[in-house]
Amino acid sequence: MTGRPDPTVATPDVPEYHQASHWGTYTVASDGQDITAVTPWAGDQDPSPLLRNLPGSVTHRSRIDGPAVRRGWWEDGPGPSADRGTGRGKGSYLRVSWDDLLDRLADEFRRVIDTHGNHAIYGSSYGWGSAGRFHHAQSQIHRFLHTLGGATRSVNTYSTGALEVFLPQIVCPETDVSRGSTPWSQIVEHTDVWLALGGTPAKNTGTNDGGTGDHPTRGALTAYLNRGGTLIGVSPLRADLPDHPDGGVTWIAPRPGSDTAFLLALCHTLLVNGHADHEFLSSYTVGHNHLNDYLRGHTDGIVKDAAWAAQLCHIPTEQITRTAHQLTTGRALITATWSLQRQQHGEMAIWAVVALAAYLGQIGLPGGGFGFGYGSMNEPGLTQTPFGLPSLPQGPNPVTTRVPVAALSDMLLRPGATIPYATGTITYPDIRLVHWAGGNPFHHHQNLNRLRRALARPDTVIVHDPYWTAMARHADIVIPSTTAAERDDFTGSRNGALLVAMHAATARHADSRDDYDTFTALADRLGIGAAFTEGRTSQEWIRYLYEEWRHRVTTDSAARDLRWPDGPPPSYDEFRARGVLRLPTVPARTMLTDWRADPTGHPLSTPSGKIQLTLPRDGVLTLPDRPHQPTWSAPAEWDEETSHPLHLIANQPRTRLHSQLDHGPLSQASKIAGREPIHIHPVDAAARGISDGDLVRVFNHRGHCLAGAVLDDTLRPAVVNLSTGAWYDPAAPTPVPVGDDSSTYDPLAPANLDVHGNPNVLTSDRRTSSIAQATTGQWVMVQVERYDPARWGPARPVRAHDPAC
């Protein structure tokens, strides 16, 4: 989308308020109770269509009106939910006063800490609840829990978990790749051939954590192709690539899960055809001879050539050899979206991307090398400001226990179990209290039926949320939070170089409160109020954070010499009046260019200071799923192809950010009879008697859901696409057993049919490997059939957005 989204433009006679979110900078018009219209920031060349979801969001019927407590917990006390008559995910809620709720909540924190210790609290805030620098759910809950004595918390992300853990072991930290990525300007000017694993889906680049300003991706892609650049996109979905009237775009659609084999075959073809850069490999990498042996089949007797990969990828041999040749015709860039590592053995796909770039020998040269995340978020490709932005101090966490975020269900179901992780091990704590703010794991997490069993185990689950999401419906204590439109704040991101004042545009909805006010009242009851607030109200904190940052960047000698596009940062009051402050940026630089120029003076953070094409076999590295070099292993999910023959791609939706504002106008307009759309190739639809617009049942052995069929010939046959983010809505929630024994729980029972189309009832809770323990939720094997009401009964209407209390 280019230009301003017409349905959201405000009329001139209505006052506007500066606002910002993860998907843009804008002003909103308000009637005092809700957002009525949105106008994108004038400096945004391609405003995100997600802005269309904002009008009507403040007073939507799915808002939580006031404090609510599950009747079973209130009357019977804390304990695993299956021990009470009204367990999580079912039963009724009571409306209670704020004072009564906070008193009981303080008592429960004291009980858990005194009896089990702070490590028995799991304090999570995985999500994109607000882009604000102060009203940031993760900062708020972590500051509170750290002041209280600490809590177990998650590490890594669902988006980049494998990259975060594994990339530093072989080349450099993930943040160096995302924040220090080669900028669009250099790609447009210098790159000749761009091999994009996962494509370059511009729909994902509308968003950025911490907020965003300009959206340059579509313009940069157009400029690159106009210059004559070649884009080779590797994805089962043609929609992951741009269209261009003069060509320049090649679509390769391998079988999902085969990317590593494709990359290794490219390396082999370069090697045997004499196109591998041996001088670069010898000077800048460690272990290339071992990888050469593996590619040639000396290690396991299997030559990793194009013919071998073609059988695994289900694409022609000639397509692989032709791609390898194209990469040698000019400056080549190898990139992968985050989707590539969100699958079993995702670490190997990462390693193979880096290895292919090393074989080409152009890492550190303008427009060459590798990158991750282009097409996954707005951050890669943007230049960054050289200093940090204001943030609420969280303080140190006295509890050192950390658990990978994708291991949430496993942690709750197997307390005391020890798992390998990174270069060591982790022992799961015995979690008794889950405190969640600012996220919805029923969107992010996999195998939702297992997650429901896991959430039945703790004594107490507390959730802060503005809306009755599935996570709120599985809580014992539901705390109604405000949205960004209801409070003052400011936000910004280093990549994108913008700081934006956020003005409260509406009154607080019903009896909701800012999380800061909730935590302040709870901290007072627990005797840590002064330490938590430091004597400041929220307005005083916002002013303090800005002014402290302003003083820091204007007195630092390096920052003082920078060119500020709008002049030096003004006073807080002037900043709020302006609304937008553009920040200075560092000069555009190719990633790893300093290391390329002087590898001794600027070594990488790896043990050798070079790119590791092999890793040592010691300690936990001797585990079977931790190979010595980039290695091909077939995903276990392929074993299910006989009974569930369709590859389901569970990607980011184009009509919302994750599950946020699923009830919004843009998101709702994409539904088919109220259900999430599933795209299916006409050949696969015809074989199943499915027509466009039919209600279908999507299923495997983990669960089943309903969706609306959309016939689409722009995806690979035997592939279906059901995006994430539809709010989980089981037909009739049933009791779940405590523990990991699912013998009394049938995920395929009619009552457990998700009627809305959430693909995570189908995805596997299996993790990438023992290296990163990251998510594998990108794709899964399924079967699709027309919905049969004679077997399953009339399809229940979607009620996910109705209030629970």
mmCIF file of N, CA, C and O in Angstrom, residues 122 124 126 154 158 403-414 419 428-429 431 434 436 440-442 444-446 450-451 454-455 458 471 765 767 773:
data_model
loop_
_atom_site.group_PDB
_atom_site.id
_atom_site.type_symbol
_atom_site.label_atom_id
_atom_site.label_comp_id
_atom_site.label_asym_id
_atom_site.label_seq_id
_atom_site.Cartn_x
_atom_site.Cartn_y
_atom_site.Cartn_z
ATOM 1 N N TYR A 122 6.774 -17.093 37.641
ATOM 2 C CA TYR A 122 7.175 -16.900 36.245
ATOM 3 C C TYR A 122 6.623 -15.568 35.794
ATOM 4 O O TYR A 122 5.411 -15.389 35.653
ATOM 5 N N SER A 124 6.289 -13.067 32.942
ATOM 6 C CA SER A 124 6.481 -12.971 31.507
ATOM 7 C C SER A 124 5.749 -11.779 30.923
ATOM 8 O O SER A 124 4.700 -11.377 31.406
ATOM 9 N N TYR A 126 5.786 -11.500 27.113
ATOM 10 C CA TYR A 126 6.152 -11.692 25.724
ATOM 11 C C TYR A 126 5.020 -11.171 24.852
ATOM 12 O O TYR A 126 3.941 -11.719 24.824
ATOM 13 N N SER A 154 11.584 -15.507 30.878
ATOM 14 C CA SER A 154 11.929 -16.127 29.604
ATOM 15 C C SER A 154 13.118 -15.419 28.965
ATOM 16 O O SER A 154 13.413 -14.261 29.269
ATOM 17 N N TYR A 158 10.086 -15.782 20.101
ATOM 18 C CA TYR A 158 9.498 -16.699 19.135
ATOM 19 C C TYR A 158 9.955 -16.353 17.720
ATOM 20 O O TYR A 158 10.008 -17.221 16.852
ATOM 21 N N VAL A 403 14.487 -19.371 31.133
ATOM 22 C CA VAL A 403 13.939 -20.465 30.338
ATOM 23 C C VAL A 403 13.633 -19.947 28.941
ATOM 24 O O VAL A 403 13.010 -18.887 28.798
ATOM 25 N N PRO A 404 14.063 -20.649 27.877
ATOM 26 C CA PRO A 404 13.710 -20.212 26.521
ATOM 27 C C PRO A 404 12.198 -20.070 26.372
ATOM 28 O O PRO A 404 11.437 -20.914 26.842
ATOM 29 N N VAL A 405 11.770 -18.997 25.730
ATOM 30 C CA VAL A 405 10.351 -18.686 25.677
ATOM 31 C C VAL A 405 9.551 -19.810 25.015
ATOM 32 O O VAL A 405 8.403 -20.074 25.398
ATOM 33 N N ALA A 406 10.144 -20.494 24.042
ATOM 34 C CA ALA A 406 9.423 -21.566 23.347
ATOM 35 C C ALA A 406 9.266 -22.812 24.197
ATOM 36 O O ALA A 406 8.546 -23.746 23.807
ATOM 37 N N ALA A 407 9.919 -22.856 25.368
ATOM 38 C CA ALA A 407 9.807 -24.001 26.264
ATOM 39 C C ALA A 407 8.775 -23.771 27.362
ATOM 40 O O ALA A 407 8.779 -24.485 28.372
ATOM 41 N N LEU A 408 7.883 -22.802 27.190
ATOM 42 C CA LEU A 408 6.902 -22.463 28.222
ATOM 43 C C LEU A 408 6.092 -23.666 28.682
ATOM 44 O O LEU A 408 6.027 -23.977 29.876
ATOM 45 N N SER A 409 5.457 -24.372 27.776
ATOM 46 C CA SER A 409 4.635 -25.526 28.168
ATOM 47 C C SER A 409 5.485 -26.592 28.827
ATOM 48 O O SER A 409 5.095 -27.182 29.845
ATOM 49 N N ASP A 410 6.641 -26.852 28.241
ATOM 50 C CA ASP A 410 7.522 -27.885 28.785
ATOM 51 C C ASP A 410 7.934 -27.546 30.208
ATOM 52 O O ASP A 410 7.965 -28.420 31.093
ATOM 53 N N MET A 411 8.260 -26.281 30.467
ATOM 54 C CA MET A 411 8.658 -25.858 31.810
ATOM 55 C C MET A 411 7.542 -26.101 32.811
ATOM 56 O O MET A 411 7.788 -26.636 33.920
ATOM 57 N N LEU A 412 6.307 -25.734 32.467
ATOM 58 C CA LEU A 412 5.205 -25.877 33.408
ATOM 59 C C LEU A 412 4.845 -27.344 33.640
ATOM 60 O O LEU A 412 4.443 -27.727 34.746
ATOM 61 N N LEU A 413 5.007 -28.173 32.608
ATOM 62 C CA LEU A 413 4.594 -29.573 32.707
ATOM 63 C C LEU A 413 5.658 -30.479 33.311
ATOM 64 O O LEU A 413 5.338 -31.547 33.830
ATOM 65 N N ARG A 414 6.945 -30.070 33.279
ATOM 66 C CA ARG A 414 8.019 -30.959 33.716
ATOM 67 C C ARG A 414 8.942 -30.259 34.701
ATOM 68 O O ARG A 414 10.143 -30.124 34.456
ATOM 69 N N ILE A 419 17.307 -29.701 30.662
ATOM 70 C CA ILE A 419 17.429 -29.752 29.210
ATOM 71 C C ILE A 419 18.716 -29.068 28.789
ATOM 72 O O ILE A 419 19.198 -28.149 29.457
ATOM 73 N N TYR A 428 14.373 -26.862 34.835
ATOM 74 C CA TYR A 428 13.100 -26.161 34.958
ATOM 75 C C TYR A 428 12.728 -25.967 36.429
ATOM 76 O O TYR A 428 12.789 -26.909 37.223
ATOM 77 N N PRO A 429 12.290 -24.760 36.789
ATOM 78 C CA PRO A 429 11.799 -24.536 38.155
ATOM 79 C C PRO A 429 10.380 -25.076 38.312
ATOM 80 O O PRO A 429 9.713 -25.418 37.334
ATOM 81 N N ILE A 431 7.066 -23.892 38.907
ATOM 82 C CA ILE A 431 6.340 -22.625 38.854
ATOM 83 C C ILE A 431 4.977 -22.773 39.529
ATOM 84 O O ILE A 431 4.187 -23.644 39.184
ATOM 85 N N VAL A 434 2.046 -17.691 37.743
ATOM 86 C CA VAL A 434 2.373 -17.101 36.452
ATOM 87 C C VAL A 434 1.803 -15.687 36.424
ATOM 88 O O VAL A 434 0.606 -15.486 36.648
ATOM 89 N N TRP A 436 1.536 -12.512 33.938
ATOM 90 C CA TRP A 436 1.700 -12.224 32.510
ATOM 91 C C TRP A 436 1.153 -10.841 32.208
ATOM 92 O O TRP A 436 0.050 -10.502 32.628
ATOM 93 N N ASN A 440 0.092 -12.426 24.441
ATOM 94 C CA ASN A 440 -0.936 -13.454 24.311
ATOM 95 C C ASN A 440 -0.289 -14.743 23.813
ATOM 96 O O ASN A 440 -0.138 -14.938 22.605
ATOM 97 N N PRO A 441 0.139 -15.644 24.712
ATOM 98 C CA PRO A 441 0.796 -16.870 24.259
ATOM 99 C C PRO A 441 -0.104 -17.754 23.406
ATOM 100 O O PRO A 441 0.397 -18.622 22.690
ATOM 101 N N PHE A 442 -1.427 -17.558 23.469
ATOM 102 C CA PHE A 442 -2.306 -18.334 22.601
ATOM 103 C C PHE A 442 -2.209 -17.859 21.153
ATOM 104 O O PHE A 442 -2.803 -18.451 20.260
ATOM 105 N N HIS A 444 1.294 -16.787 20.150
ATOM 106 C CA HIS A 444 2.690 -17.078 19.840
ATOM 107 C C HIS A 444 3.060 -18.536 20.014
ATOM 108 O O HIS A 444 3.914 -19.050 19.287
ATOM 109 N N HIS A 445 2.468 -19.204 20.994
ATOM 110 C CA HIS A 445 2.962 -20.531 21.346
ATOM 111 C C HIS A 445 2.354 -21.612 20.461
ATOM 112 O O HIS A 445 1.299 -21.426 19.861
ATOM 113 N N GLN A 446 3.036 -22.758 20.435
ATOM 114 C CA GLN A 446 2.604 -23.868 19.593
ATOM 115 C C GLN A 446 1.835 -24.916 20.400
ATOM 116 O O GLN A 446 1.922 -24.979 21.614
ATOM 117 N N ARG A 450 -1.666 -28.576 24.283
ATOM 118 C CA ARG A 450 -0.652 -28.854 25.312
ATOM 119 C C ARG A 450 -0.459 -27.634 26.208
ATOM 120 O O ARG A 450 -0.278 -27.762 27.423
ATOM 121 N N LEU A 451 -0.506 -26.432 25.627
ATOM 122 C CA LEU A 451 -0.390 -25.217 26.436
ATOM 123 C C LEU A 451 -1.516 -25.137 27.454
ATOM 124 O O LEU A 451 -1.296 -24.737 28.607
ATOM 125 N N ALA A 454 -0.686 -27.271 30.240
ATOM 126 C CA ALA A 454 0.397 -26.681 31.028
ATOM 127 C C ALA A 454 -0.128 -25.580 31.943
ATOM 128 O O ALA A 454 0.257 -25.484 33.118
ATOM 129 N N LEU A 455 -1.015 -24.747 31.431
ATOM 130 C CA LEU A 455 -1.526 -23.636 32.234
ATOM 131 C C LEU A 455 -2.487 -24.101 33.321
ATOM 132 O O LEU A 455 -2.828 -23.320 34.212
ATOM 133 N N PRO A 458 -0.116 -24.473 37.344
ATOM 134 C CA PRO A 458 0.252 -23.538 38.424
ATOM 135 C C PRO A 458 -0.913 -23.278 39.381
ATOM 136 O O PRO A 458 -2.084 -23.486 39.047
ATOM 137 N N MET A 471 -5.635 -15.732 26.503
ATOM 138 C CA MET A 471 -4.821 -15.788 27.709
ATOM 139 C C MET A 471 -5.591 -15.225 28.895
ATOM 140 O O MET A 471 -5.527 -15.776 30.006
ATOM 141 N N ASP A 765 4.953 -28.458 19.368
ATOM 142 C CA ASP A 765 5.730 -27.876 20.456
ATOM 143 C C ASP A 765 7.163 -28.395 20.452
ATOM 144 O O ASP A 765 7.940 -28.089 21.340
ATOM 145 N N ARG A 767 10.953 -28.338 19.546
ATOM 146 C CA ARG A 767 11.791 -27.162 19.361
ATOM 147 C C ARG A 767 12.897 -27.423 18.338
ATOM 148 O O ARG A 767 13.123 -28.548 17.922
ATOM 149 N N GLN A 773 16.693 -24.415 21.471
ATOM 150 C CA GLN A 773 15.380 -24.702 22.069
ATOM 151 C C GLN A 773 14.342 -23.663 21.606
ATOM 152 O O GLN A 773 13.505 -23.199 22.369
#
